[in-house]
Amino acid sequence: MSGCSTCSTLTAADGSIKGCKSNGGCSTGGCNKLNTFDWLSNMEAPGKYQFDIFEVRFKNGRKDFFRNSNDLEIYPGDPVVVNVPNGHHVGYVSLQGELVRLQMQKKKVNNDDEIRSIYRVASQKDLEKFESVQKRENPTMYRSREIINELKLEMKLTDVEYQADNSKATFYYSADERVDFRELIKRLAGEFKIRVEMRQISLRQEAGRLGGIGSCGRELCCSTWLSEFKNVSTSAARYQNLSLNPSKLSGQCGRLKCCLNYELET
């Protein structure tokens, strides 16, 4: 056994390994097969103060940050009622503590007065009302698709999300070109008696919301852990000497597979 070929601290004259004294973290990363990086090493030990912002998850993995301004006893997984524009919504706490601060830095979210508050931990009555509201989502989506066909709009309605107070619904759609849906909003608001928000999403986001099984046999990355979509080009496949067969390189979204980038650097 000897030191790394690229390391300046090779085996000593007596045959013992001098080592880089870096615990397997030399510039090449080759001293240790299972290299790890302690990304919490520069973080202060938790004291009496606890970061008062929580990450809350909503339908299909959508997440946002809310402040625990009422000093509630909240833990990950708890259902909470949160303040949203013109009403309230129900979500589930997905993250707490210093990791939330890091997530906010990563997503460039400022810790200011724009962060809305958590009203309370959701009661059984809140959850029952929210469940009854969710039952409206599928019938609303099917009926909305019929209205879109009647208006002959070039768009694809993917999902509908009702707010817990039953006052607003967000319609997620994808389209190749700009769509004039002013008449559609009037029809939807009149038929369902709600405020309507139209939100356009990409084809990759659409696949993430719908979910599915990839050609690898595992659940789609975009619907499980992948939160940021990076640009994928055919040069990534060409550089790895892969066949430029569109049917093999395309994912369920119709775009190039995100996993083409995973091993590109190596």
Tab-separated table of C-alpha atoms in Angstrom:
chain	number	residue	atom	x	y	z
A	1	MET	CA	0.000	0.000	0.000
A	2	SER	CA	1.345	3.440	-0.888
A	3	GLY	CA	0.229	7.027	-1.012
A	4	CYS	CA	-1.572	8.699	-3.890
A	5	SER	CA	0.477	8.966	-7.083
A	6	THR	CA	-0.381	12.648	-7.285
A	7	CYS	CA	0.298	13.386	-3.618
A	8	SER	CA	3.534	14.999	-2.498
A	9	THR	CA	3.604	12.932	0.702
A	10	LEU	CA	4.311	9.424	-0.572
A	11	THR	CA	5.567	6.373	1.300
A	12	ALA	CA	8.475	7.029	3.641
A	13	ALA	CA	11.896	5.380	3.221
A	14	ASP	CA	11.205	2.837	5.972
A	15	GLY	CA	8.043	1.679	4.169
A	16	SER	CA	5.519	3.443	6.425
A	17	ILE	CA	2.835	5.630	4.901
A	18	LYS	CA	3.362	9.268	5.702
A	19	GLY	CA	-0.076	10.342	4.490
A	20	CYS	CA	-1.357	13.798	3.638
A	21	LYS	CA	-2.635	14.443	7.189
A	22	SER	CA	-5.827	15.649	5.618
A	23	ASN	CA	-8.051	12.717	6.611
A	24	GLY	CA	-8.588	11.630	3.059
A	25	GLY	CA	-9.313	15.091	1.750
A	26	CYS	CA	-6.376	15.869	-0.529
A	27	SER	CA	-6.798	17.922	-3.685
A	28	THR	CA	-7.574	14.865	-5.800
A	29	GLY	CA	-9.978	13.327	-3.305
A	30	GLY	CA	-8.394	9.942	-3.877
A	31	CYS	CA	-6.995	9.098	-0.425
A	32	ASN	CA	-10.316	7.763	0.785
A	33	LYS	CA	-12.802	5.815	-1.298
A	34	LEU	CA	-15.750	7.166	0.689
A	35	ASN	CA	-14.786	10.811	0.965
A	36	THR	CA	-17.203	12.918	2.989
A	37	PHE	CA	-17.520	16.621	3.603
A	38	ASP	CA	-18.816	17.824	6.943
A	39	TRP	CA	-21.032	20.641	5.711
A	40	LEU	CA	-22.200	21.402	9.285
A	41	SER	CA	-18.678	21.874	10.667
A	42	ASN	CA	-18.786	25.676	10.480
A	43	MET	CA	-22.161	25.876	12.176
A	44	GLU	CA	-22.527	27.043	15.748
A	45	ALA	CA	-23.762	24.585	18.329
A	46	PRO	CA	-27.501	24.957	18.961
A	47	GLY	CA	-28.330	27.020	22.017
A	48	LYS	CA	-31.481	28.470	23.471
A	49	TYR	CA	-32.220	30.379	20.273
A	50	GLN	CA	-33.849	28.357	17.510
A	51	PHE	CA	-34.307	29.639	13.974
A	52	ASP	CA	-37.951	30.705	13.822
A	53	ILE	CA	-38.606	30.039	10.122
A	54	PHE	CA	-39.910	26.667	8.947
A	55	GLU	CA	-40.102	25.098	5.502
A	56	VAL	CA	-43.656	23.981	4.715
A	57	ARG	CA	-44.574	21.528	1.968
A	58	PHE	CA	-47.779	21.683	-0.057
A	59	LYS	CA	-49.282	19.589	-2.842
A	60	ASN	CA	-46.850	17.843	-5.213
A	61	GLY	CA	-43.751	18.913	-3.325
A	62	ARG	CA	-44.223	22.670	-3.616
A	63	LYS	CA	-42.448	24.318	-0.660
A	64	ASP	CA	-42.327	27.747	0.934
A	65	PHE	CA	-40.969	29.402	4.091
A	66	PHE	CA	-43.079	30.631	7.009
A	67	ARG	CA	-42.230	32.267	10.321
A	68	ASN	CA	-43.267	30.784	13.664
A	69	SER	CA	-44.145	34.199	15.086
A	70	ASN	CA	-46.453	32.724	17.759
A	71	ASP	CA	-43.757	30.465	19.299
A	72	LEU	CA	-45.749	27.327	18.562
A	73	GLU	CA	-44.348	23.894	19.360
A	74	ILE	CA	-43.927	22.514	15.852
A	75	TYR	CA	-42.064	19.480	14.543
A	76	PRO	CA	-41.390	18.136	11.021
A	77	GLY	CA	-44.461	16.376	9.684
A	78	ASP	CA	-46.964	18.493	11.618
A	79	PRO	CA	-49.888	19.950	9.631
A	80	VAL	CA	-50.018	23.724	10.026
A	81	VAL	CA	-52.334	26.540	8.948
A	82	VAL	CA	-50.305	29.277	7.260
A	83	ASN	CA	-50.946	32.806	6.092
A	84	VAL	CA	-51.199	33.193	2.314
A	85	PRO	CA	-52.381	36.178	0.219
A	86	ASN	CA	-56.117	36.760	0.786
A	87	GLY	CA	-56.662	33.722	2.981
A	88	HIS	CA	-55.063	30.709	4.627
A	89	HIS	CA	-53.756	27.344	3.493
A	90	VAL	CA	-52.784	24.015	5.079
A	91	GLY	CA	-49.357	22.454	4.610
A	92	TYR	CA	-46.968	20.096	6.344
A	93	VAL	CA	-43.704	21.111	8.012
A	94	SER	CA	-40.820	19.558	6.063
A	95	LEU	CA	-37.773	21.211	7.641
A	96	GLN	CA	-36.786	23.173	10.745
A	97	GLY	CA	-33.726	24.676	12.408
A	98	GLU	CA	-30.470	25.792	10.823
A	99	LEU	CA	-31.060	23.707	7.696
A	100	VAL	CA	-33.911	26.085	6.838
A	101	ARG	CA	-31.488	29.005	6.975
A	102	LEU	CA	-29.211	27.193	4.515
A	103	GLN	CA	-32.130	26.434	2.203
A	104	MET	CA	-33.130	30.099	2.225
A	105	GLN	CA	-29.580	31.116	1.326
A	106	LYS	CA	-29.531	28.558	-1.474
A	107	LYS	CA	-32.832	29.827	-2.902
A	108	LYS	CA	-31.870	33.466	-2.228
A	109	VAL	CA	-34.840	34.146	0.053
A	110	ASN	CA	-34.338	37.090	2.397
A	111	ASN	CA	-35.189	36.865	6.088
A	112	ASP	CA	-37.407	39.948	6.217
A	113	ASP	CA	-41.005	41.012	6.762
A	114	GLU	CA	-42.021	39.367	3.475
A	115	ILE	CA	-41.948	35.971	5.224
A	116	ARG	CA	-45.542	35.155	6.160
A	117	SER	CA	-46.468	33.572	9.479
A	118	ILE	CA	-47.793	30.246	10.717
A	119	TYR	CA	-51.197	30.734	12.338
A	120	ARG	CA	-51.497	27.478	14.292
A	121	VAL	CA	-51.064	23.729	14.212
A	122	ALA	CA	-53.932	22.369	12.119
A	123	SER	CA	-56.801	20.918	14.137
A	124	GLN	CA	-58.918	17.937	13.164
A	125	LYS	CA	-61.596	20.327	11.931
A	126	ASP	CA	-59.049	22.108	9.719
A	127	LEU	CA	-57.905	18.820	8.212
A	128	GLU	CA	-61.462	17.613	7.572
A	129	LYS	CA	-62.333	20.856	5.799
A	130	PHE	CA	-59.117	20.691	3.785
A	131	GLU	CA	-59.882	17.094	2.767
A	132	SER	CA	-63.341	18.093	1.545
A	133	VAL	CA	-61.800	20.932	-0.478
A	134	GLN	CA	-59.246	18.565	-2.063
A	135	LYS	CA	-62.099	16.374	-3.318
A	136	ARG	CA	-63.061	19.230	-5.648
A	137	GLU	CA	-59.707	19.230	-7.443
A	138	ASN	CA	-60.125	16.294	-9.849
A	139	PRO	CA	-63.701	17.158	-10.968
A	140	THR	CA	-62.562	20.767	-11.439
A	141	MET	CA	-59.601	19.690	-13.567
A	142	TYR	CA	-61.720	17.451	-15.819
A	143	ARG	CA	-64.379	20.119	-16.315
A	144	SER	CA	-61.708	22.775	-16.947
A	145	ARG	CA	-60.182	20.639	-19.689
A	146	GLU	CA	-63.578	20.480	-21.370
A	147	ILE	CA	-63.846	24.282	-21.232
A	148	ILE	CA	-60.340	24.615	-22.689
A	149	ASN	CA	-61.335	22.367	-25.599
A	150	GLU	CA	-64.494	24.404	-26.155
A	151	LEU	CA	-62.433	27.608	-26.319
A	152	LYS	CA	-59.864	25.854	-28.574
A	153	LEU	CA	-56.892	27.041	-26.524
A	154	GLU	CA	-53.448	25.573	-27.275
A	155	MET	CA	-52.568	24.635	-23.709
A	156	LYS	CA	-52.425	21.538	-21.516
A	157	LEU	CA	-53.934	21.675	-18.047
A	158	THR	CA	-51.838	19.518	-15.739
A	159	ASP	CA	-53.102	20.025	-12.205
A	160	VAL	CA	-55.432	22.034	-9.975
A	161	GLU	CA	-54.682	22.996	-6.371
A	162	TYR	CA	-57.402	24.446	-4.134
A	163	GLN	CA	-56.553	26.702	-1.226
A	164	ALA	CA	-57.645	25.286	2.128
A	165	ASP	CA	-60.153	28.106	2.710
A	166	ASN	CA	-61.902	27.177	-0.575
A	167	SER	CA	-61.594	30.728	-1.911
A	168	LYS	CA	-58.906	30.267	-4.577
A	169	ALA	CA	-57.622	27.623	-6.986
A	170	THR	CA	-54.326	27.531	-8.858
A	171	PHE	CA	-54.419	25.982	-12.340
A	172	TYR	CA	-51.082	24.606	-13.547
A	173	TYR	CA	-50.681	24.392	-17.307
A	174	SER	CA	-48.021	24.000	-19.987
A	175	ALA	CA	-48.027	25.588	-23.428
A	176	ASP	CA	-45.557	26.041	-26.274
A	177	GLU	CA	-46.730	29.564	-27.077
A	178	ARG	CA	-48.340	32.488	-25.313
A	179	VAL	CA	-51.995	31.820	-24.441
A	180	ASP	CA	-54.759	34.404	-24.061
A	181	PHE	CA	-56.835	32.872	-21.258
A	182	ARG	CA	-58.856	35.918	-20.202
A	183	GLU	CA	-62.096	34.315	-21.355
A	184	LEU	CA	-61.072	31.040	-19.706
A	185	ILE	CA	-60.573	32.761	-16.337
A	186	LYS	CA	-64.057	34.305	-16.573
A	187	ARG	CA	-65.600	30.912	-17.327
A	188	LEU	CA	-63.720	29.155	-14.516
A	189	ALA	CA	-64.460	31.834	-11.921
A	190	GLY	CA	-68.141	31.891	-12.871
A	191	GLU	CA	-68.588	28.117	-12.834
A	192	PHE	CA	-66.606	27.234	-9.686
A	193	LYS	CA	-67.209	30.482	-7.705
A	194	ILE	CA	-63.547	30.929	-6.816
A	195	ARG	CA	-60.621	33.225	-7.501
A	196	VAL	CA	-58.500	31.783	-10.307
A	197	GLU	CA	-54.721	31.857	-10.689
A	198	MET	CA	-53.138	30.495	-13.864
A	199	ARG	CA	-49.540	29.311	-13.427
A	200	GLN	CA	-47.445	28.122	-16.348
A	201	ILE	CA	-44.935	25.331	-15.705
A	202	SER	CA	-42.286	23.689	-17.876
A	203	LEU	CA	-42.567	20.173	-19.262
A	204	ARG	CA	-39.982	18.968	-16.746
A	205	GLN	CA	-42.002	20.465	-13.882
A	206	GLU	CA	-45.102	18.837	-15.326
A	207	ALA	CA	-43.444	15.417	-15.292
A	208	GLY	CA	-42.340	16.057	-11.700
A	209	ARG	CA	-45.897	16.847	-10.615
A	210	LEU	CA	-47.398	13.824	-12.386
A	211	GLY	CA	-44.650	11.363	-11.403
A	212	GLY	CA	-43.897	8.013	-12.985
A	213	ILE	CA	-41.261	5.309	-13.460
A	214	GLY	CA	-38.182	6.010	-15.584
A	215	SER	CA	-36.445	3.658	-18.007
A	216	CYS	CA	-34.001	2.816	-15.173
A	217	GLY	CA	-36.856	1.241	-13.223
A	218	ARG	CA	-36.826	3.861	-10.480
A	219	GLU	CA	-39.242	6.669	-9.707
A	220	LEU	CA	-38.534	9.846	-11.662
A	221	CYS	CA	-35.792	12.028	-10.151
A	222	CYS	CA	-37.860	15.157	-10.769
A	223	SER	CA	-40.719	13.805	-8.651
A	224	THR	CA	-38.576	12.555	-5.746
A	225	TRP	CA	-35.454	14.627	-5.016
A	226	LEU	CA	-34.497	16.825	-7.986
A	227	SER	CA	-35.611	20.395	-7.299
A	228	GLU	CA	-33.546	22.413	-9.769
A	229	PHE	CA	-33.491	21.677	-13.486
A	230	LYS	CA	-30.234	22.361	-15.312
A	231	ASN	CA	-29.823	22.695	-19.040
A	232	VAL	CA	-29.171	19.375	-20.819
A	233	SER	CA	-27.701	19.315	-24.328
A	234	THR	CA	-26.966	16.562	-26.842
A	235	SER	CA	-23.263	17.288	-26.382
A	236	ALA	CA	-23.557	15.619	-22.956
A	237	ALA	CA	-24.546	12.359	-24.674
A	238	ARG	CA	-21.996	12.780	-27.448
A	239	TYR	CA	-19.197	13.390	-24.954
A	240	GLN	CA	-20.074	10.129	-23.158
A	241	ASN	CA	-20.161	8.198	-26.466
A	242	LEU	CA	-23.870	7.440	-26.086
A	243	SER	CA	-26.129	6.645	-29.016
A	244	LEU	CA	-27.893	9.789	-30.245
A	245	ASN	CA	-31.224	8.000	-30.400
A	246	PRO	CA	-33.963	10.490	-29.354
A	247	SER	CA	-36.210	7.743	-28.012
A	248	LYS	CA	-33.467	6.563	-25.632
A	249	LEU	CA	-32.207	9.996	-24.614
A	250	SER	CA	-35.616	11.552	-23.933
A	251	GLY	CA	-37.418	11.284	-20.622
A	252	GLN	CA	-41.151	11.113	-20.018
A	253	CYS	CA	-41.328	14.891	-20.320
A	254	GLY	CA	-40.162	14.687	-23.935
A	255	ARG	CA	-36.945	16.540	-23.112
A	256	LEU	CA	-33.429	15.151	-22.735
A	257	LYS	CA	-32.995	13.114	-19.558
A	258	CYS	CA	-31.600	15.048	-16.605
A	259	CYS	CA	-29.378	12.070	-15.717
A	260	LEU	CA	-27.240	12.729	-18.808
A	261	ASN	CA	-25.535	15.402	-16.696
A	262	TYR	CA	-24.887	13.207	-13.655
A	263	GLU	CA	-21.671	11.503	-14.806
A	264	LEU	CA	-20.611	14.076	-17.386
A	265	GLU	CA	-17.815	15.577	-15.282
A	266	THR	CA	-16.223	12.182	-14.568
